[in-house]
XYZ file of C-alpha atoms in Angstrom:
554
model
C 44.227 -1.800 55.164
C 47.893 -2.656 54.758
C 48.308 -6.366 55.401
C 51.544 -8.331 55.228
C 51.069 -12.080 54.804
C 53.732 -14.459 56.099
C 54.316 -18.152 55.456
C 57.123 -19.591 57.547
C 56.450 -22.721 59.580
C 56.908 -25.697 57.247
C 58.621 -24.856 53.956
C 58.759 -22.311 51.131
C 58.761 -19.252 53.406
C 57.272 -16.277 51.612
C 55.776 -12.834 52.130
C 52.969 -10.993 50.357
C 51.628 -7.472 50.725
C 47.973 -6.608 50.173
C 46.885 -2.957 50.375
C 43.186 -2.053 50.268
C 42.397 -5.476 48.807
C 44.990 -5.298 46.023
C 48.060 -7.502 45.813
C 51.099 -5.231 45.627
C 53.956 -7.713 45.971
C 54.659 -11.358 46.735
C 57.961 -13.211 46.852
C 59.547 -16.359 48.206
C 62.536 -16.188 50.528
C 64.534 -18.619 48.370
C 64.866 -15.948 45.678
C 66.785 -13.754 48.134
C 68.657 -16.338 50.227
C 69.476 -18.559 47.200
C 68.573 -21.631 49.256
C 66.139 -23.959 47.485
C 62.683 -23.813 49.105
C 64.078 -21.337 51.635
C 64.785 -24.122 54.132
C 64.148 -27.807 54.746
C 60.755 -28.573 56.372
C 62.157 -29.671 59.731
C 60.946 -28.721 63.203
C 64.380 -27.243 63.922
C 63.981 -24.727 61.066
C 60.444 -23.649 61.925
C 61.673 -20.418 63.517
C 63.184 -19.163 60.248
C 61.213 -16.296 58.740
C 61.064 -14.792 55.241
C 62.897 -11.729 56.515
C 64.329 -10.600 53.184
C 61.108 -11.218 51.268
C 59.074 -9.325 53.868
C 61.497 -6.394 53.914
C 61.405 -6.218 50.116
C 57.578 -6.249 50.029
C 57.511 -3.274 52.387
C 60.222 -1.475 50.408
C 58.276 -2.011 47.190
C 55.319 -0.144 48.683
C 57.395 2.467 50.505
C 56.186 1.251 53.899
C 57.828 0.768 57.275
C 56.882 -2.124 59.576
C 55.043 0.298 61.865
C 52.879 1.377 58.926
C 51.250 -2.064 58.703
C 47.757 -2.571 60.059
C 47.988 -6.363 60.318
C 50.487 -9.164 59.786
C 48.828 -12.462 58.863
C 50.743 -15.625 59.837
C 49.474 -18.701 57.997
C 49.346 -21.174 60.872
C 47.291 -21.150 64.054
C 49.022 -23.068 66.855
C 45.832 -23.090 68.929
C 44.258 -25.459 66.395
C 47.128 -27.951 66.469
C 47.347 -31.234 68.340
C 50.436 -33.180 69.455
C 51.930 -35.199 66.604
C 51.501 -38.518 68.408
C 47.815 -37.773 69.006
C 47.405 -37.318 65.238
C 49.204 -40.569 64.431
C 52.298 -38.832 63.030
C 55.840 -40.005 63.652
C 57.376 -36.600 64.296
C 58.830 -36.493 67.820
C 60.152 -32.932 67.514
C 56.934 -31.434 66.157
C 56.385 -29.685 69.489
C 59.196 -27.334 68.460
C 57.085 -26.131 65.551
C 54.257 -25.233 67.901
C 56.629 -23.426 70.260
C 58.078 -21.396 67.396
C 54.631 -20.678 65.969
C 53.398 -19.320 69.288
C 56.431 -17.034 69.434
C 56.041 -15.880 65.824
C 54.739 -12.402 66.788
C 57.890 -11.705 68.780
C 60.145 -13.223 66.121
C 58.494 -11.053 63.472
C 58.862 -7.932 65.591
C 62.582 -8.676 65.917
C 62.943 -9.299 62.175
C 60.961 -6.178 61.238
C 62.008 -3.479 63.737
C 59.139 -1.164 64.499
C 56.442 -3.808 64.125
C 54.048 -4.134 67.046
C 53.781 -7.888 67.794
C 50.148 -7.327 68.787
C 49.391 -6.742 65.087
C 50.215 -10.368 64.207
C 47.147 -12.533 63.582
C 47.225 -16.311 63.281
C 45.333 -17.599 60.224
C 44.417 -21.305 59.931
C 46.773 -22.870 57.407
C 44.180 -24.418 55.116
C 41.940 -21.353 55.236
C 44.956 -19.376 53.986
C 45.407 -21.893 51.169
C 41.687 -21.717 50.366
C 41.695 -17.909 50.243
C 44.689 -17.969 47.887
C 42.453 -19.785 45.425
C 38.968 -18.464 46.119
C 39.844 -14.755 46.331
C 42.713 -14.668 43.829
C 40.903 -16.430 40.979
C 39.582 -14.101 38.266
C 35.821 -14.004 37.754
C 35.224 -16.673 40.393
C 32.391 -15.121 42.398
C 30.525 -17.767 44.350
C 32.712 -20.809 43.877
C 34.046 -24.002 45.397
C 37.580 -24.451 46.656
C 39.548 -27.616 47.343
C 42.823 -27.631 49.288
C 45.114 -30.645 49.580
C 48.670 -30.733 50.892
C 50.882 -32.599 53.323
C 49.557 -31.146 56.538
C 48.361 -28.096 58.383
C 47.564 -27.750 62.076
C 45.589 -31.001 62.323
C 44.282 -31.712 58.825
C 45.576 -32.308 55.309
C 42.578 -31.154 53.290
C 39.797 -28.598 53.206
C 36.712 -28.365 51.058
C 35.058 -24.946 51.233
C 32.576 -22.644 49.550
C 33.101 -18.990 48.750
C 30.089 -16.717 48.918
C 30.891 -13.055 48.376
C 33.641 -12.105 50.809
C 33.258 -15.142 53.074
C 34.638 -18.697 53.032
C 32.600 -21.494 54.568
C 34.489 -24.700 55.450
C 32.547 -27.811 54.445
C 34.872 -30.684 55.306
C 38.420 -31.148 56.566
C 40.254 -34.467 56.546
C 42.013 -35.100 59.842
C 45.579 -36.373 59.989
C 47.286 -38.831 59.699
C 45.403 -39.321 56.431
C 47.122 -37.164 53.839
C 47.432 -37.466 50.085
C 50.339 -35.058 50.198
C 52.257 -37.054 52.815
C 51.670 -40.304 50.914
C 53.106 -38.745 47.757
C 56.029 -37.351 49.783
C 56.757 -40.816 51.198
C 56.845 -42.253 47.684
C 59.139 -39.425 46.564
C 61.613 -40.403 49.264
C 61.222 -44.131 48.517
C 62.126 -43.462 44.889
C 65.365 -41.728 45.865
C 64.261 -38.124 45.388
C 64.221 -35.274 47.901
C 61.058 -35.312 49.963
C 58.981 -32.130 50.087
C 60.852 -30.931 47.016
C 60.955 -33.449 44.159
C 57.369 -34.692 44.007
C 57.109 -33.327 40.453
C 59.780 -35.845 39.442
C 57.492 -38.681 40.534
C 54.728 -37.226 38.363
C 57.113 -37.109 35.385
C 58.382 -40.643 36.032
C 54.791 -41.927 36.192
C 54.389 -41.329 32.454
C 57.041 -43.982 31.836
C 55.154 -46.646 33.800
C 51.956 -48.700 33.929
C 49.567 -48.531 36.910
C 49.777 -52.278 37.506
C 49.860 -51.808 41.317
C 46.680 -49.735 41.388
C 44.513 -52.448 42.954
C 46.917 -52.822 45.862
C 47.187 -49.061 46.386
C 43.398 -48.719 46.476
C 43.462 -50.715 49.712
C 45.406 -47.866 51.328
C 44.310 -44.735 49.417
C 40.635 -44.130 48.640
C 37.816 -41.646 49.067
C 35.277 -42.417 51.779
C 32.263 -40.873 50.038
C 31.576 -38.268 52.739
C 34.018 -35.634 51.533
C 37.069 -37.283 53.086
C 39.516 -40.056 52.298
C 41.903 -42.623 53.696
C 45.598 -42.254 52.864
C 48.154 -43.554 55.331
C 50.660 -46.349 55.957
C 51.267 -47.397 52.356
C 53.764 -50.327 52.342
C 56.010 -48.974 49.589
C 58.729 -51.544 50.323
C 56.297 -54.338 49.486
C 55.471 -52.756 46.115
C 59.013 -52.136 44.884
C 62.556 -51.887 46.151
C 63.700 -48.423 47.191
C 65.965 -46.521 44.833
C 69.181 -44.885 45.936
C 69.553 -41.247 45.006
C 72.373 -42.014 42.551
C 70.942 -45.261 41.184
C 69.132 -45.578 37.837
C 65.375 -45.980 37.957
C 63.810 -49.286 36.942
C 60.491 -50.191 35.356
C 59.196 -51.153 38.798
C 59.920 -47.622 40.002
C 58.075 -46.139 37.036
C 55.156 -48.524 37.560
C 54.734 -47.680 41.249
C 54.854 -43.970 40.336
C 52.171 -44.531 37.681
C 50.038 -46.453 40.172
C 50.350 -43.726 42.812
C 49.488 -41.066 40.265
C 46.411 -43.025 39.184
C 45.091 -43.551 42.715
C 45.698 -39.873 43.498
C 43.655 -38.847 40.459
C 40.826 -41.240 41.332
C 40.648 -39.939 44.890
C 40.698 -36.311 43.803
C 37.889 -36.883 41.333
C 35.770 -38.384 44.100
C 36.452 -35.391 46.350
C 35.640 -32.962 43.543
C 32.345 -34.704 42.756
C 31.347 -34.707 46.424
C 32.123 -30.998 46.681
C 30.098 -30.169 43.569
C 27.207 -32.139 44.987
C 27.225 -29.844 48.008
C 27.668 -26.498 46.245
C 26.506 -26.931 42.604
C 28.982 -24.189 41.661
C 30.358 -23.846 38.150
C 33.866 -22.720 39.232
C 36.373 -24.735 41.242
C 39.599 -23.254 42.569
C 42.485 -25.427 43.758
C 45.341 -24.736 46.173
C 47.769 -26.651 48.367
C 50.860 -28.502 47.211
C 48.870 -31.316 45.617
C 47.375 -28.738 43.227
C 50.801 -28.450 41.579
C 50.156 -31.911 40.125
C 49.190 -30.699 36.663
C 48.319 -34.196 35.420
C 45.712 -34.564 38.153
C 44.459 -31.024 37.541
C 43.837 -31.847 33.898
C 41.847 -34.933 34.758
C 39.738 -32.898 37.198
C 39.082 -30.326 34.467
C 38.307 -33.012 31.877
C 36.220 -35.463 33.921
C 35.000 -33.412 36.877
C 31.612 -31.680 37.131
C 32.871 -28.074 37.268
C 32.741 -25.887 34.159
C 36.001 -24.102 35.014
C 38.988 -25.020 37.158
C 41.481 -22.385 38.290
C 44.688 -23.261 40.123
C 46.661 -20.831 42.291
C 50.077 -20.471 40.575
C 51.770 -20.436 44.000
C 49.682 -23.393 45.144
C 52.260 -24.663 47.637
C 52.852 -23.212 51.080
C 54.330 -20.025 49.633
C 50.826 -19.156 48.461
C 49.506 -19.088 52.020
C 51.341 -15.788 52.545
C 49.074 -14.226 49.936
C 46.010 -16.211 50.992
C 46.246 -15.214 54.644
C 46.467 -11.540 53.679
C 43.546 -11.833 51.242
C 41.434 -13.632 53.848
C 41.883 -10.874 56.421
C 41.323 -8.213 53.786
C 38.034 -9.816 52.727
C 37.076 -10.277 56.377
C 37.532 -6.539 56.903
C 34.987 -5.865 54.174
C 37.467 -4.727 51.540
C 36.864 -5.296 47.848
C 39.498 -7.946 47.192
C 41.022 -7.898 43.725
C 41.943 -11.064 41.852
C 45.406 -11.962 40.608
C 46.120 -10.553 37.175
C 49.418 -12.402 36.859
C 52.138 -14.215 38.778
C 54.729 -11.490 38.118
C 54.675 -10.118 41.659
C 58.382 -10.187 42.535
C 61.423 -7.991 41.980
C 62.321 -6.071 38.841
C 64.907 -3.532 37.704
C 64.787 -0.581 35.347
C 66.757 -0.601 32.094
C 69.228 1.854 33.620
C 69.699 -0.311 36.697
C 70.331 -3.431 34.610
C 72.791 -1.516 32.454
C 74.642 -0.445 35.590
C 74.826 -4.071 36.772
C 76.344 -5.105 33.450
C 78.884 -2.262 33.475
C 79.893 -3.031 37.050
C 80.386 -6.678 36.099
C 82.540 -5.632 33.142
C 80.385 -7.680 30.794
C 80.350 -6.909 27.042
C 76.763 -6.262 26.005
C 74.717 -4.634 23.295
C 71.333 -2.967 23.134
C 69.615 -4.177 19.962
C 66.693 -2.334 18.394
C 64.318 -5.069 19.598
C 65.415 -7.698 22.112
C 62.431 -9.865 21.141
C 63.612 -10.008 17.530
C 67.200 -10.740 18.581
C 66.072 -13.601 20.788
C 63.808 -15.026 18.079
C 66.718 -15.103 15.629
C 68.991 -16.818 18.151
C 66.309 -19.428 18.841
C 65.687 -19.945 15.133
C 69.417 -20.664 14.773
C 68.981 -23.298 17.526
C 70.648 -21.269 20.235
C 69.627 -21.454 23.888
C 68.547 -18.178 25.471
C 68.441 -17.099 29.117
C 65.454 -14.740 29.315
C 65.354 -12.239 32.214
C 62.499 -9.748 31.862
C 60.239 -7.756 34.186
C 59.106 -8.861 37.622
C 59.993 -12.355 38.816
C 57.305 -14.975 39.208
C 55.563 -15.937 42.464
C 55.420 -19.707 42.620
C 57.505 -22.512 41.122
C 56.768 -21.991 37.406
C 58.848 -19.939 34.969
C 56.253 -17.964 33.043
C 58.270 -15.811 30.677
C 60.116 -13.665 33.204
C 62.938 -15.951 34.380
C 63.142 -18.602 31.648
C 65.460 -20.718 29.526
C 64.199 -20.753 25.934
C 64.965 -23.081 23.040
C 63.746 -24.265 19.620
C 60.995 -26.916 20.003
C 61.532 -28.390 16.552
C 64.746 -30.234 17.395
C 64.167 -33.399 19.458
C 67.700 -33.228 20.853
C 66.915 -29.984 22.658
C 65.188 -31.905 25.456
C 68.381 -33.766 26.311
C 70.379 -30.609 25.690
C 68.350 -28.537 28.158
C 68.354 -31.273 30.787
C 72.139 -31.360 30.453
C 72.327 -27.564 30.765
C 70.236 -27.721 33.934
C 71.935 -30.873 35.262
C 68.737 -32.815 35.791
C 67.249 -36.234 34.986
C 66.638 -37.055 31.345
C 63.139 -38.457 31.971
C 61.892 -34.964 32.841
C 60.059 -33.004 30.146
C 60.328 -29.347 29.218
C 57.327 -27.154 28.537
C 56.111 -25.080 25.593
C 54.893 -21.508 25.619
C 52.475 -20.734 22.813
C 50.538 -17.744 21.552
C 47.055 -17.943 23.053
C 45.250 -17.583 19.749
C 47.213 -20.480 18.257
C 47.058 -22.877 21.212
C 43.829 -24.723 20.405
C 45.042 -25.903 16.998
C 48.100 -27.535 18.580
C 47.022 -28.581 22.076
C 43.849 -30.087 23.549
C 43.076 -29.247 27.170
C 41.947 -26.435 29.497
C 42.296 -23.036 27.855
C 43.630 -20.498 28.574
C 46.498 -21.950 30.599
C 48.720 -18.996 31.558
C 50.317 -20.623 34.616
C 51.476 -23.995 33.247
C 49.285 -25.966 35.671
C 47.560 -28.383 33.293
C 48.785 -30.912 30.758
C 47.431 -30.947 27.220
C 47.385 -33.574 24.510
C 49.547 -32.555 21.563
C 47.725 -32.837 18.232
C 49.166 -35.751 16.197
C 50.045 -33.478 13.296
C 52.210 -31.325 15.577
C 54.093 -33.973 17.539
C 56.796 -34.335 14.905
C 56.991 -30.573 14.401
C 57.675 -29.730 18.066
C 59.223 -32.963 19.444
C 61.304 -31.273 22.166
C 58.185 -30.384 24.174
C 56.207 -33.609 23.694
C 56.385 -35.904 26.729
C 56.591 -39.664 26.364
C 52.808 -39.915 26.777
C 52.070 -37.416 23.988
C 51.257 -34.506 26.303
C 52.768 -31.120 27.100
C 52.405 -28.771 30.071
C 51.710 -25.576 28.182
C 51.736 -21.878 28.933
C 49.398 -19.802 26.802
C 50.616 -16.257 26.178
C 48.137 -13.387 25.871
C 49.729 -10.390 24.099
C 47.753 -8.008 26.324
C 49.277 -9.515 29.463
C 52.736 -10.407 28.120
C 53.455 -8.139 25.129
C 57.218 -8.735 25.020
C 56.929 -12.530 25.179
C 54.168 -12.454 22.566
C 56.312 -10.329 20.271
C 59.182 -12.798 20.609
C 56.855 -15.722 19.828
C 55.430 -13.928 16.795
C 58.937 -13.212 15.497
C 59.964 -16.840 16.047
C 56.897 -18.044 14.132
C 57.719 -15.692 11.275
C 61.203 -17.198 11.073
C 60.348 -20.864 11.616
C 56.621 -21.362 11.084
C 56.265 -22.502 14.712
C 54.225 -20.419 17.211
C 55.775 -22.407 20.072
C 59.014 -21.982 22.047
C 60.507 -24.249 24.713
C 60.242 -22.619 28.145
C 61.856 -24.017 31.266
C 62.962 -22.295 34.454
C 66.112 -20.184 34.514
C 68.142 -22.161 37.046
C 70.225 -25.286 37.375
C 69.339 -28.386 39.378
C 69.020 -27.837 43.114
C 69.149 -24.042 42.882
C 66.312 -21.542 43.166
C 65.129 -19.791 40.047
C 67.255 -16.815 39.028
C 65.876 -13.618 40.541
C 68.266 -10.662 40.300
C 70.798 -9.635 37.612
C 73.719 -11.137 39.530
C 71.944 -14.496 39.606
C 71.358 -14.218 35.860
C 75.013 -13.501 35.119
C 76.196 -16.337 37.366
C 73.814 -18.818 35.726
C 74.747 -17.630 32.237
C 78.445 -17.817 32.992
C 78.277 -21.359 34.371
C 75.948 -22.916 31.787
C 76.310 -23.499 28.016
C 73.746 -20.852 27.099
C 74.228 -18.838 23.907
C 72.505 -15.554 24.745
C 71.393 -13.712 27.864
C 68.459 -11.401 27.135
C 68.372 -9.221 30.242
C 66.009 -6.293 29.966
C 66.657 -4.622 26.608
C 70.261 -5.848 26.552
C 71.873 -8.882 24.909
C 74.969 -10.616 26.258
C 76.450 -13.117 23.820
C 78.484 -16.076 24.973
C 81.571 -15.520 22.791
C 81.816 -11.885 23.896
C 81.179 -12.834 27.543
C 84.208 -15.128 27.539
C 86.274 -13.072 25.121
C 86.186 -15.778 22.455
C 86.583 -15.003 18.745
C 84.510 -16.682 16.058
C 87.276 -19.222 15.446
C 87.181 -20.277 19.105
C 90.384 -18.470 20.113
C 90.478 -16.224 23.156
C 90.437 -12.547 22.258
């Protein structure tokens, strides 16, 4: 079967194509439209579809819309209830339901030739669950936990995978939502709601959970698989922060308290789920599963032997999950994800043509990995554009900014390059066979979804990637899966003695991650980056701007 999965209703619109149980392509609309998260999660934008992402998925496979067997839409309006009946203050939510019901016709208009009768509504949290349960490698019979802001009428799902079926075990009804509580705090702290929750997680490391007792009155597990999480009086805990105001210790402390109560509640939910299933593998999905600090505590203190997190855990991942769910339901042998590199790529010849059209001076070194390693060893910053772009919010060695981890000032330097807050950390990528001597935590960690304690003997050697609490959100690199990245890391270690390189996303604040060569050139041209490694080619900053070694213009 040829199944196109679509996520559109709330945020992070995306498309994914599954053919005969195998994932062929998956991409988020923001990478094409260049609008962060694709759109804001407002009822008035619910009609917007991932038109460009869907068209590209079909093009990748050489398909026309009429060639599809099914289109899976990751929301079922028949399961929804009016917002006021669910205790939500969202007076225009009825627009979402109207747009969702019309999705088949909207999709047929966006993809000419598609029969609207081929569109199937998939429950939102079942799509999330399938994106974990069916995509995880070697999962087999396993447990799955989904937590996010909201779906049709719930904010959570605990389920059990057996073979090709998913059995729901418990769903927490709205208005109780761990995701919405964290979103409310994000807004209270002056950040962009439904976008900047990761900033709250980073800020939490600078605080103490001294408000935990008060928060437990409002956020707690109920012992039956559910929880209470609603109406937290944030204004009573600390003053709100304006978007352009500096953060205070009170802001850091309330973030630390919220992070702590989130972790406690998740651990209770995980233990309840294990008590029902007795599985050894847990898969996680939903926006809350992007909280890598909480994920690490679940892996460390929870009862499951292995925890796997969907790299596109947010709503974008429901495009893939809805397609996988229908594929499994049709009796197909569903294949797991072998990597997050499911987006666009270009051949060497195509990239060369882009560079020539742009009139950019470039070279083709004997080995781009070696050239990059030498630039990094000389403390240069490198924009790394290689292979297929990543599905999900993490840069995993395909669209990355790289730097030397041994210079503490590179944290501030990179945050300045990206135009973001200085309290935010940057992450290390490390050769998989060297990771355990430097970092302590879940291994392997190819998707940067856990935090690891940095060994004391290494903290002074790689200070740029060590967060204020002594941790790092690592990406382990397997040479079999990422040979070019591994070769670059090996060359950098040969030159510096460090098997670690700083890896952060190739973008600047408020912009989507770079996706195509034009994006890469625009980012390189507007940021103080020393080298652009794009395919096998190297573009050097002095040559790009026609500057001689003495700083004069050529």
